Coordinates of C-alpha atoms and ligand atoms in Angstrom, one line a residue:
M1 CA 44.8 -100.0 -78.9
K2 CA 41.0 -99.8 -79.2
K3 CA 39.0 -97.9 -81.7
V4 CA 35.5 -96.6 -81.5
K5 CA 33.7 -95.1 -84.5
G6 CA 31.2 -92.3 -84.6
L7 CA 30.2 -89.4 -86.7
S8 CA 32.3 -86.3 -87.1
A9 CA 30.3 -83.3 -85.8
S10 CA 33.1 -80.8 -85.5
K11 CA 36.3 -81.6 -87.4
G12 CA 39.7 -81.5 -85.8
Y13 CA 42.3 -83.6 -83.9
A14 CA 42.7 -83.8 -80.2
I15 CA 45.0 -85.6 -77.7
G16 CA 43.9 -85.6 -74.1
E17 CA 42.7 -87.2 -71.0
M18 CA 39.1 -88.6 -70.9
V19 CA 36.5 -87.7 -68.3
V20 CA 33.6 -90.0 -68.7
K21 CA 30.4 -88.5 -67.5
G22 CA 28.5 -90.7 -65.2
K23 CA 31.3 -93.2 -64.6
H24 CA 32.6 -94.0 -61.2
T25 CA 36.1 -92.6 -60.6
K26 CA 36.3 -91.6 -57.0
E27 CA 37.7 -94.0 -54.4
T28 CA 35.6 -97.0 -53.8
P29 CA 34.3 -96.8 -50.2
K30 CA 35.1 -99.5 -47.7
F31 CA 32.6 -100.3 -44.9
S32 CA 31.6 -103.2 -42.7
I33 CA 28.6 -105.3 -43.4
T34 CA 26.4 -107.5 -41.3
D35 CA 24.8 -109.6 -44.0
Y36 CA 27.2 -111.0 -46.6
K37 CA 24.3 -112.7 -48.4
A38 CA 22.7 -109.3 -49.0
E39 CA 26.0 -108.3 -50.6
E40 CA 25.9 -111.3 -52.9
L41 CA 22.4 -110.4 -53.9
R42 CA 23.4 -106.8 -54.7
F43 CA 26.3 -108.2 -56.8
R44 CA 24.1 -110.6 -58.8
K45 CA 21.7 -107.8 -59.6
A46 CA 24.5 -105.5 -60.8
Q47 CA 25.9 -108.4 -62.8
A48 CA 22.6 -109.0 -64.5
E49 CA 22.1 -105.3 -65.3
Y50 CA 25.5 -105.0 -66.9
N51 CA 25.1 -108.2 -68.8
K52 CA 21.9 -106.9 -70.4
E53 CA 23.6 -103.7 -71.3
L54 CA 26.5 -105.6 -72.9
D55 CA 24.0 -107.7 -74.9
A56 CA 22.4 -104.6 -76.3
L57 CA 25.8 -103.1 -77.1
Y58 CA 26.9 -106.3 -78.9
I59 CA 23.9 -106.3 -81.1
K60 CA 24.0 -102.6 -81.9
T61 CA 27.8 -102.6 -82.7
K62 CA 27.4 -105.8 -84.9
E63 CA 24.6 -104.2 -86.8
E64 CA 26.1 -100.8 -87.2
I65 CA 29.8 -101.4 -87.4
S66 CA 31.0 -104.9 -87.6
E67 CA 31.0 -108.2 -85.8
N68 CA 34.7 -107.8 -85.2
D69 CA 34.2 -104.5 -83.3
A70 CA 31.3 -106.0 -81.4
E71 CA 33.4 -108.9 -80.0
I72 CA 34.8 -106.7 -77.3
F73 CA 31.4 -106.8 -75.6
Q74 CA 31.4 -110.6 -75.6
A75 CA 34.8 -110.6 -74.1
Y76 CA 33.5 -108.2 -71.3
Q77 CA 30.7 -110.7 -70.7
T78 CA 33.1 -113.5 -70.3
I79 CA 35.0 -111.4 -67.7
L80 CA 31.7 -110.4 -66.0
H81 CA 30.9 -114.1 -65.5
D82 CA 34.4 -115.1 -64.4
E83 CA 33.7 -116.9 -61.1
E84 CA 37.4 -117.0 -60.3
L85 CA 37.4 -113.2 -60.1
F86 CA 34.0 -112.4 -58.7
G87 CA 33.8 -115.6 -56.7
K88 CA 36.9 -114.6 -54.9
A89 CA 35.4 -111.1 -54.3
L90 CA 32.3 -112.6 -52.8
K91 CA 34.4 -114.8 -50.6
R92 CA 36.5 -111.9 -49.4
S93 CA 33.3 -109.9 -48.7
A94 CA 31.9 -112.8 -46.5
E95 CA 35.2 -113.5 -44.7
E96 CA 36.2 -109.9 -44.0
M97 CA 32.6 -108.7 -43.7
V98 CA 33.2 -105.8 -46.1
N99 CA 31.1 -104.3 -48.8
I100 CA 31.1 -106.1 -52.1
E101 CA 32.3 -103.2 -54.2
Y102 CA 35.4 -102.8 -52.0
A103 CA 36.0 -106.6 -52.2
I104 CA 35.8 -106.5 -56.1
E105 CA 38.2 -103.7 -56.2
C106 CA 40.8 -105.6 -54.1
E107 CA 40.5 -108.7 -56.3
C108 CA 40.6 -106.7 -59.4
N109 CA 43.8 -104.9 -58.3
E110 CA 45.5 -108.2 -57.5
I111 CA 44.7 -109.8 -60.9
V112 CA 45.6 -106.7 -62.8
A113 CA 48.9 -106.5 -61.0
I114 CA 49.7 -110.0 -62.2
F115 CA 48.6 -109.4 -65.8
E116 CA 50.6 -106.1 -66.0
T117 CA 53.9 -107.9 -65.3
M118 CA 53.4 -110.2 -68.3
D119 CA 55.5 -109.7 -71.4
D120 CA 52.7 -110.5 -73.8
E121 CA 51.0 -107.3 -74.9
Y122 CA 47.8 -109.1 -75.6
L123 CA 47.6 -110.2 -72.0
R124 CA 48.5 -106.8 -70.7
E125 CA 45.6 -105.4 -72.7
R126 CA 43.3 -107.9 -71.0
A127 CA 44.2 -106.3 -67.7
T128 CA 42.6 -103.1 -68.9
D129 CA 39.5 -105.0 -69.9
I130 CA 39.2 -106.6 -66.5
Q131 CA 39.6 -103.2 -64.9
N132 CA 36.9 -101.8 -67.1
V133 CA 34.4 -104.5 -66.3
C134 CA 35.1 -104.2 -62.5
K135 CA 34.8 -100.4 -62.6
K136 CA 31.5 -100.7 -64.3
V137 CA 30.2 -103.2 -61.8
I138 CA 31.3 -101.0 -58.9
E139 CA 29.7 -98.0 -60.6
I140 CA 26.4 -99.9 -60.8
L141 CA 26.7 -101.0 -57.2
L142 CA 27.4 -97.4 -56.1
G143 CA 24.3 -96.2 -57.9
G144 CA 25.6 -94.5 -61.0
E145 CA 26.5 -90.9 -61.6
N146 CA 29.1 -89.0 -59.8
D147 CA 29.2 -85.2 -60.0
F148 CA 30.6 -84.8 -63.4
L149 CA 31.6 -81.2 -63.0
N150 CA 33.7 -82.1 -59.9
E151 CA 35.5 -84.6 -62.0
I152 CA 36.5 -82.0 -64.4
E153 CA 37.9 -79.6 -61.7
G154 CA 41.6 -79.1 -61.9
K155 CA 42.1 -81.1 -65.1
S156 CA 43.4 -79.8 -68.4
D157 CA 43.4 -81.3 -72.0
L158 CA 40.0 -82.7 -71.4
I159 CA 38.2 -85.1 -73.6
I160 CA 34.6 -85.3 -72.4
V161 CA 32.9 -88.6 -73.1
A162 CA 29.2 -88.9 -72.3
D163 CA 26.1 -90.7 -73.3
D164 CA 24.7 -87.4 -74.4
L165 CA 25.3 -83.8 -73.4
A166 CA 22.6 -81.2 -73.1
P167 CA 23.6 -77.8 -74.5
S168 CA 23.2 -76.6 -70.9
E169 CA 25.9 -79.0 -69.8
T170 CA 28.3 -78.2 -72.7
V171 CA 28.0 -74.5 -71.9
V172 CA 29.3 -74.8 -68.3
I173 CA 32.5 -76.7 -69.3
D174 CA 35.7 -74.5 -69.2
K175 CA 36.5 -74.2 -72.9
T176 CA 40.1 -73.4 -72.4
K177 CA 40.7 -76.9 -71.1
L178 CA 38.4 -78.7 -73.4
R179 CA 40.0 -80.5 -76.3
A180 CA 37.2 -82.7 -77.6
L181 CA 33.7 -83.9 -77.0
V182 CA 32.6 -87.5 -77.7
T183 CA 29.0 -88.7 -77.2
E184 CA 27.5 -92.1 -77.6
K185 CA 24.2 -90.6 -78.8
G186 CA 23.3 -87.7 -81.0
G187 CA 23.5 -86.4 -84.6
V188 CA 25.9 -84.0 -86.3
T189 CA 23.6 -81.0 -86.0
S190 CA 22.5 -81.6 -82.4
H191 CA 22.9 -78.3 -80.6
T192 CA 25.8 -79.8 -78.6
A193 CA 27.6 -80.4 -81.9
I194 CA 26.8 -76.9 -83.1
L195 CA 28.2 -75.5 -79.9
A196 CA 31.4 -77.6 -80.3
K197 CA 31.8 -76.3 -83.8
A198 CA 31.3 -72.7 -82.6
M199 CA 34.0 -73.2 -80.1
G200 CA 36.3 -74.9 -82.7
I201 CA 36.4 -78.0 -80.5
P202 CA 36.6 -81.4 -82.3
A203 CA 33.4 -83.4 -81.6
I204 CA 32.3 -86.9 -82.4
V205 CA 28.7 -88.0 -81.9
G206 CA 26.9 -91.3 -82.2
A207 CA 30.0 -93.2 -81.0
S208 CA 28.3 -96.4 -80.2
G209 CA 29.9 -98.4 -77.4
I210 CA 32.3 -95.6 -76.2
L211 CA 31.0 -95.6 -72.7
A212 CA 31.7 -99.3 -72.2
V213 CA 35.4 -98.9 -73.0
A214 CA 36.3 -95.4 -72.1
E215 CA 37.7 -94.7 -68.6
T216 CA 38.2 -91.4 -66.8
G217 CA 41.9 -90.5 -66.5
E218 CA 43.0 -92.5 -69.6
K219 CA 44.5 -91.0 -72.6
A220 CA 42.7 -90.9 -76.0
L221 CA 43.3 -89.6 -79.5
V222 CA 40.3 -88.1 -81.2
N223 CA 40.3 -88.0 -85.0
A224 CA 37.2 -85.9 -85.6
F225 CA 37.7 -86.0 -89.4
K226 CA 37.3 -89.7 -89.5
G227 CA 35.0 -89.9 -86.5
E228 CA 37.4 -92.1 -84.7
I229 CA 38.4 -92.3 -81.0
I230 CA 41.6 -94.3 -80.3
L231 CA 41.9 -95.6 -76.7
E232 CA 45.0 -96.9 -75.1
P233 CA 47.2 -95.7 -78.0
T234 CA 50.7 -97.1 -78.4
A235 CA 53.6 -94.7 -78.4
E236 CA 53.9 -95.2 -82.1
E237 CA 50.3 -94.3 -82.8
E238 CA 50.5 -91.3 -80.6
K239 CA 53.5 -90.1 -82.5
S240 CA 52.0 -90.4 -85.9
F241 CA 48.7 -88.8 -84.6
A242 CA 50.7 -85.9 -83.3
L243 CA 52.2 -85.4 -86.7
L244 CA 48.8 -85.4 -88.4
K245 CA 47.6 -82.8 -85.9
E246 CA 50.6 -80.7 -86.5
E247 CA 49.9 -80.7 -90.3
Y248 CA 46.3 -79.7 -89.6
D249 CA 47.4 -76.9 -87.2
K250 CA 49.6 -75.6 -90.0
K251 CA 46.7 -75.6 -92.5
N252 CA 44.6 -73.9 -89.9
K253 CA 47.1 -71.0 -89.7
V254 CA 46.7 -70.4 -93.4
Y255 CA 42.9 -70.4 -92.9
K256 CA 43.2 -68.0 -90.0
E257 CA 45.2 -65.6 -92.2
A258 CA 42.3 -65.6 -94.6
E259 CA 40.0 -64.3 -91.9
K260 CA 41.3 -60.8 -92.2
A261 CA 40.2 -60.1 -95.8
P262 CA 36.7 -60.2 -97.3
A263 CA 35.6 -63.3 -99.2
I264 CA 35.9 -62.6 -102.9
S265 CA 36.0 -65.2 -105.6
L266 CA 38.7 -65.4 -108.3
D267 CA 36.4 -63.5 -110.7
G268 CA 35.4 -60.8 -108.2
V269 CA 32.2 -62.0 -106.6
K270 CA 31.9 -61.0 -103.0
M271 CA 30.1 -63.2 -100.5
N272 CA 29.2 -62.1 -97.1
V273 CA 30.6 -64.4 -94.4
N274 CA 29.0 -63.9 -91.1
I275 CA 29.1 -65.8 -87.8
N276 CA 26.5 -67.7 -85.9
S277 CA 26.3 -66.7 -82.2
G278 CA 24.1 -67.9 -79.4
D279 CA 25.9 -68.2 -76.1
K280 CA 28.0 -65.9 -73.8
E281 CA 31.3 -67.2 -75.1
S282 CA 30.6 -66.6 -78.8
M283 CA 29.3 -63.1 -77.9
E284 CA 32.6 -62.4 -76.1
I285 CA 34.8 -63.6 -78.9
F286 CA 32.7 -61.9 -81.6
N287 CA 35.0 -59.7 -83.7
P288 CA 33.2 -57.6 -86.4
D289 CA 36.5 -56.8 -88.1
V290 CA 36.8 -60.4 -89.4
C291 CA 33.3 -61.0 -90.6
D292 CA 30.3 -59.2 -92.2
G293 CA 28.1 -59.5 -89.1
I294 CA 26.1 -62.0 -87.2
G295 CA 23.9 -64.0 -89.6
L296 CA 22.2 -66.0 -86.9
F297 CA 21.9 -64.9 -83.3
R298 CA 20.2 -67.8 -81.5
T299 CA 18.4 -66.4 -78.5
E300 CA 17.6 -69.6 -76.7
F301 CA 20.5 -69.4 -74.3
L302 CA 18.8 -66.5 -72.6
Y303 CA 15.8 -68.7 -71.8
M304 CA 17.9 -71.8 -70.9
D305 CA 20.2 -69.9 -68.5
G306 CA 17.9 -69.3 -65.5
N307 CA 14.8 -70.5 -63.7
D308 CA 12.4 -68.1 -65.3
Y309 CA 11.7 -66.2 -68.5
P310 CA 14.2 -63.5 -69.2
D311 CA 12.4 -60.2 -68.8
E312 CA 12.4 -57.4 -71.4
E313 CA 15.2 -55.4 -69.7
R314 CA 17.6 -58.3 -69.6
Q315 CA 17.0 -59.2 -73.2
Y316 CA 17.2 -55.6 -74.3
K317 CA 20.6 -55.4 -72.6
V318 CA 22.0 -58.4 -74.4
Y319 CA 20.6 -57.4 -77.8
S320 CA 21.8 -53.8 -77.6
T321 CA 25.2 -54.9 -76.4
I322 CA 25.7 -57.2 -79.4
A323 CA 24.3 -54.6 -81.8
E324 CA 26.8 -52.1 -80.5
K325 CA 29.6 -54.5 -80.6
A326 CA 28.9 -55.2 -84.3
K327 CA 29.8 -51.6 -85.2
G328 CA 27.1 -51.1 -87.7
K329 CA 27.3 -54.6 -89.3
E330 CA 24.1 -56.6 -89.4
V331 CA 23.0 -58.7 -86.5
I332 CA 20.1 -61.1 -87.4
I333 CA 18.3 -61.9 -84.2
R334 CA 16.3 -65.0 -84.5
T335 CA 13.2 -65.1 -82.3
L336 CA 12.8 -67.9 -79.8
D337 CA 13.3 -71.4 -81.2
I338 CA 12.7 -73.5 -78.2
G339 CA 11.4 -77.0 -78.4
G340 CA 12.9 -79.8 -80.4
D341 CA 16.2 -80.7 -78.6
K342 CA 16.2 -77.4 -76.7
E343 CA 14.3 -77.7 -73.4
V344 CA 13.4 -75.1 -70.9
P345 CA 12.3 -76.8 -67.7
Y346 CA 10.3 -73.9 -66.2
M347 CA 8.2 -73.7 -69.4
N348 CA 6.7 -77.0 -68.4
L349 CA 6.2 -78.1 -72.0
P350 CA 4.6 -81.5 -72.1
K351 CA 6.7 -84.4 -73.3
E352 CA 6.0 -85.1 -76.9
D353 CA 6.4 -88.2 -79.1
N354 CA 7.9 -86.2 -81.9
P355 CA 9.3 -83.0 -80.5
F356 CA 10.9 -81.9 -83.8
L357 CA 7.4 -82.0 -85.3
G358 CA 5.7 -80.6 -82.4
Y359 CA 5.3 -77.5 -80.3
R360 CA 8.5 -75.5 -81.1
A361 CA 9.7 -72.1 -82.2
I362 CA 7.3 -69.8 -83.9
R363 CA 4.4 -72.1 -83.0
I364 CA 5.0 -71.4 -79.3
C365 CA 5.5 -67.7 -79.9
L366 CA 2.3 -67.3 -81.8
N367 CA 0.4 -69.3 -79.3
E368 CA 1.8 -67.5 -76.3
P369 CA 1.9 -63.9 -77.3
E370 CA 3.1 -62.6 -73.9
I371 CA 6.4 -64.5 -74.4
F372 CA 6.7 -63.3 -78.0
M373 CA 5.8 -59.7 -77.3
T374 CA 8.4 -59.4 -74.5
Q375 CA 11.1 -60.6 -76.9
L376 CA 9.9 -58.4 -79.8
R377 CA 9.9 -55.3 -77.6
A378 CA 13.4 -56.0 -76.4
I379 CA 14.7 -56.6 -79.9
L380 CA 13.0 -53.5 -81.3
R381 CA 14.3 -51.3 -78.5
A382 CA 17.8 -52.6 -79.3
T383 CA 17.4 -51.6 -83.0
A384 CA 18.3 -48.1 -81.8
H385 CA 21.8 -49.4 -81.0
G386 CA 22.8 -50.9 -84.3
N387 CA 21.9 -52.7 -87.5
I388 CA 19.5 -55.3 -86.1
K389 CA 17.3 -57.5 -88.3
I390 CA 14.6 -59.9 -87.1
M391 CA 14.2 -63.5 -88.2
F392 CA 11.4 -66.0 -87.6
P393 CA 12.2 -69.7 -87.4
M394 CA 10.3 -72.8 -88.5
I395 CA 7.8 -71.1 -90.8
V396 CA 5.4 -73.4 -92.7
N397 CA 2.9 -71.0 -94.2
L398 CA 2.3 -67.4 -95.1
E399 CA -0.2 -66.9 -92.2
E400 CA 2.5 -67.4 -89.6
V401 CA 4.7 -64.8 -91.3
L402 CA 1.8 -62.3 -91.5
K403 CA 0.8 -62.9 -87.9
A404 CA 4.4 -62.5 -86.7
K405 CA 4.8 -59.3 -88.7
E406 CA 1.6 -58.0 -87.2
M407 CA 3.0 -58.5 -83.8
V408 CA 6.2 -56.7 -84.6
E409 CA 4.1 -53.7 -85.7
K410 CA 2.0 -53.9 -82.5
A411 CA 5.2 -54.0 -80.4
K412 CA 6.7 -51.1 -82.3
K413 CA 3.5 -49.0 -81.9
Q414 CA 3.5 -49.7 -78.1
L415 CA 7.2 -48.7 -77.8
L416 CA 6.8 -45.5 -79.7
E417 CA 3.8 -44.5 -77.7
E418 CA 5.8 -45.2 -74.5
G419 CA 8.6 -42.9 -75.8
H420 CA 11.2 -45.5 -76.7
K421 CA 13.5 -45.2 -79.6
V422 CA 13.0 -47.7 -82.4
S423 CA 14.7 -47.8 -85.8
E424 CA 12.4 -46.6 -88.5
H425 CA 12.8 -49.6 -90.7
V426 CA 13.7 -53.0 -89.4
D427 CA 14.4 -55.8 -91.9
I428 CA 12.2 -58.9 -91.3
G429 CA 13.3 -62.3 -92.6
I430 CA 12.4 -65.9 -92.2
M431 CA 14.3 -69.1 -91.9
I432 CA 13.6 -71.5 -94.7
E433 CA 13.9 -74.8 -92.9
T434 CA 10.8 -76.8 -93.7
P435 CA 9.8 -78.3 -97.1
A436 CA 6.6 -76.4 -96.8
A437 CA 8.5 -73.1 -96.8
V438 CA 10.6 -74.3 -99.7
M439 CA 7.6 -75.0 -101.9
L440 CA 6.0 -71.7 -100.9
S441 CA 9.3 -69.7 -101.2
D442 CA 8.1 -67.7 -104.2
V443 CA 5.1 -66.4 -102.2
L444 CA 7.0 -65.9 -99.0
A445 CA 9.7 -63.9 -100.7
E446 CA 7.1 -61.2 -101.5
H447 CA 6.4 -60.7 -97.8
V448 CA 9.9 -60.6 -96.2
D449 CA 13.2 -58.8 -96.7
F450 CA 15.4 -61.8 -96.6
F451 CA 15.6 -65.6 -96.4
S452 CA 18.1 -67.6 -94.4
I453 CA 18.3 -71.3 -95.1
G454 CA 18.3 -73.4 -91.9
S455 CA 19.9 -76.4 -93.5
N456 CA 20.1 -78.3 -90.2
D457 CA 16.4 -78.6 -90.0
L458 CA 15.8 -78.5 -93.8
I459 CA 17.9 -81.7 -94.2
Q460 CA 16.0 -83.2 -91.3
Y461 CA 12.6 -82.5 -92.6
T462 CA 13.4 -83.1 -96.3
T463 CA 14.8 -86.5 -95.6
A464 CA 12.5 -87.3 -92.7
T465 CA 15.5 -88.1 -90.6
D466 CA 15.7 -87.0 -86.9
R467 CA 18.8 -84.9 -86.7
L468 CA 19.6 -86.4 -83.3
N469 CA 19.0 -90.1 -83.9
E470 CA 22.4 -91.8 -84.5
K471 CA 20.6 -94.8 -85.9
V472 CA 19.5 -93.0 -89.0
Q473 CA 22.4 -90.5 -89.4
H474 CA 23.5 -92.2 -92.7
L475 CA 20.4 -90.7 -94.2
Y476 CA 21.0 -87.3 -92.8
D477 CA 23.3 -86.3 -95.7
C478 CA 24.2 -82.8 -96.8
C479 CA 24.7 -84.1 -100.3
N480 CA 21.1 -85.4 -100.5
I481 CA 20.0 -84.3 -103.9
S482 CA 16.5 -83.4 -102.8
F483 CA 18.0 -81.0 -100.3
L484 CA 20.4 -79.5 -102.9
R485 CA 17.5 -79.1 -105.3
S486 CA 15.5 -77.4 -102.5
V487 CA 18.3 -74.9 -101.9
K488 CA 18.4 -74.2 -105.7
M489 CA 14.6 -73.5 -105.7
I490 CA 14.8 -71.2 -102.7
A491 CA 17.7 -69.3 -104.2
E492 CA 15.9 -68.9 -107.5
N493 CA 12.7 -67.7 -105.8
A494 CA 14.6 -65.2 -103.6
K495 CA 16.5 -63.8 -106.7
K496 CA 13.3 -63.5 -108.7
A497 CA 11.8 -61.4 -105.9
G498 CA 15.1 -59.4 -105.6
K499 CA 15.5 -60.6 -102.0
Y500 CA 18.7 -61.3 -100.0
I501 CA 19.5 -64.9 -99.2
G502 CA 21.8 -66.5 -96.7
I503 CA 22.5 -69.9 -95.3
C504 CA 23.0 -70.3 -91.6
G505 CA 22.8 -74.0 -91.0
E506 CA 26.0 -76.1 -90.7
T507 CA 26.2 -76.7 -94.5
A508 CA 27.2 -73.0 -94.9
S509 CA 30.7 -74.1 -93.8
E510 CA 30.7 -77.5 -95.4
A511 CA 33.8 -77.2 -97.6
I512 CA 32.5 -79.4 -100.5
L513 CA 29.3 -77.5 -100.7
I514 CA 30.7 -73.9 -100.8
P515 CA 31.2 -74.0 -104.6
L516 CA 27.4 -74.7 -105.0
W517 CA 26.5 -71.8 -102.7
L518 CA 28.6 -69.5 -104.8
A519 CA 27.1 -70.8 -108.0
L520 CA 23.6 -70.4 -106.7
G521 CA 24.1 -66.8 -105.9
I522 CA 23.8 -67.1 -102.1
D523 CA 24.6 -63.7 -100.7
E524 CA 25.7 -64.7 -97.2
L525 CA 27.1 -67.7 -95.4
S526 CA 26.8 -67.6 -91.7
V527 CA 29.1 -70.0 -90.0
A528 CA 30.7 -71.0 -86.6
P529 CA 33.4 -68.5 -85.7
S530 CA 36.0 -71.2 -86.0
Q531 CA 35.1 -71.8 -89.6
L532 CA 35.4 -68.1 -90.8
G533 CA 38.9 -68.4 -92.2
K534 CA 38.4 -71.7 -94.0
V535 CA 35.2 -70.5 -95.7
K536 CA 36.8 -67.2 -96.8
Y537 CA 39.9 -69.0 -98.0
L538 CA 37.9 -71.4 -100.1
I539 CA 35.7 -68.8 -101.7
G540 CA 38.9 -67.0 -102.7
R541 CA 40.1 -70.1 -104.5
M542 CA 37.2 -70.5 -106.9
A543 CA 35.6 -68.7 -109.8
K544 CA 31.9 -68.3 -110.2
T545 CA 32.0 -69.3 -113.8
S546 CA 33.6 -72.6 -113.1
V547 CA 31.4 -73.4 -110.1
Q548 CA 28.3 -72.8 -112.2
E549 CA 29.4 -75.6 -114.5
L550 CA 30.0 -77.8 -111.5
M551 CA 26.6 -77.0 -110.1
N552 CA 24.8 -77.9 -113.3
E553 CA 26.7 -81.1 -113.5
V554 CA 26.0 -82.0 -109.9
M555 CA 22.3 -81.1 -110.0
S556 CA 21.8 -83.5 -112.9
M557 CA 23.2 -86.4 -110.9
H558 CA 21.0 -89.1 -109.4
K559 CA 23.1 -90.7 -106.7
I560 CA 24.4 -89.0 -103.5
E561 CA 27.7 -90.8 -103.7
D562 CA 28.3 -89.4 -107.2
V563 CA 27.6 -85.9 -106.0
R564 CA 29.9 -86.3 -103.0
A565 CA 32.7 -87.8 -105.2
R566 CA 32.5 -85.0 -107.7
L567 CA 32.4 -82.2 -105.1
E568 CA 35.3 -83.8 -103.2
S569 CA 37.4 -84.0 -106.3
F570 CA 36.7 -80.3 -107.1
L571 CA 37.6 -79.3 -103.5
E572 CA 40.9 -81.2 -103.8
E573 CA 41.7 -79.3 -106.9
I574 CA 41.3 -75.9 -105.3
D575 CA 42.5 -76.7 -101.7
R576 CA 45.8 -78.4 -102.1
Ligands
PEP1 C1 19.0 -74.7 -88.9 O1 18.0 -75.4 -88.7 O2 19.8 -74.9 -89.8 C2 19.3 -73.7 -87.9 C3 20.3 -72.8 -88.2 O3 18.6 -73.6 -86.8 P1 18.9 -74.6 -85.5 O4 20.1 -75.4 -85.8 O5 19.0 -73.7 -84.4 O6 17.6 -75.4 -85.5
MG2 MG1 16.5 -74.8 -87.3

């Protein structure tokens, strides 16, 4: 058994077969050669490249996990320099005049066959290590990536393992077969992680070293509560894991039941629980009967789908369809939030050193009015089909809000003049996701109809921690007290101005934080569809009076670990 640790991005358990993106899995080709010395040179180059990679993995794992866990990479280096194994392969290549990758595979198979007959479990495990090293060397020799989507074809119970997955790649994977996602890079609120959560698929990110040990076709157990991937599990381990999964599935059934009723606390306070949507799948599964609407409709997918900007008609169709599907419930459409980790190739945005601090979201929209006007016109036309609200992301000052509102008015005027139908009043809100907006929230509240807290970015910007950088994820903490104080400040300013306030970042469904959201008078939690039942269930198990005491207690604490411990013990009391 081997264990790799990462961060839990979407909780759950999965048992399945791994497909490792970018790893060689097809048959190794065999062909004749004329120059065996050139083959040796190719091998030495691949050996040096892999050796360097293992050096880096050793250091990283030692620093971030433990020396013990890092030792596997030293063991791989020993195998990589085993002249018995690779010396024989070079000899075979020269004698039979065949390509070196084929010769390596033959030698590897022979050695592995011997190891596998051994009684000693430790030695049998070494056979897998030898295979892993040989496969990697062959992969480097063959020039890297295979077509990942072809690998997935025809397989079920998939656990996708990758260095990183772009949202565009996650989107194309058949969700009915996908059991878990594991990435070596990334943070818990990367958009891939958000997508996984939306789909209710367990995901682990920042799993340092996973690519070196995971092999396509092998079984793995994914514990996305603990952020643990277990490779080569024993039958015993698999059995106890299956039991754990069964328990969890049972609990999930209880949560699922809670979906049907509104979220009302023990002392009668109702919270709206909405869903976040932002891809074709979540639009399809959207069921207005089990939620209070869509609290965040991310529109980026429309721009990431094709090779050109989506025109007004196409956007109008999508927005009006979702508004109609909502049957009168609110649909908060967020204007384009491209940039950061969401790229659109045809936009030709220059590479930036700090994309999260750069040209993204409302900054692009205000600077490129044509793109913005097209979207605003489409949204406004769709207001005739349902209860649509408009929300601007990444606000840092009042000027941006006023300018954006001015453009809404301009688009409305144009549409009316052209004879289009537009709802008479359209609520305009902003995301509070920068410390600048937090500090100005008393002023901003006077100019908008609602706030929605984008906690994914707010934690990132408050703690100066890149939400995608696995090296600093220990600082990206939803219990960070400065973040919690920020939410309190925003909520108080919204209330003072009599404005509606929601949370649409991932913390909206973070179980330990829900008591605080109720205590602070948050009107709406907008969550991944898979989290609806759990959030409603938990709200129904707490009373506003008791969570207010808890909130006061927590807000006076100084250490994050004390906050977490107190919130966890409260959760345990209410969710047994
Ligand atoms: C957020 O920042 O919390 C948010 C909901 O927006 P996104 O994750 O799309 O940046
Ligand atoms: Mg955001």
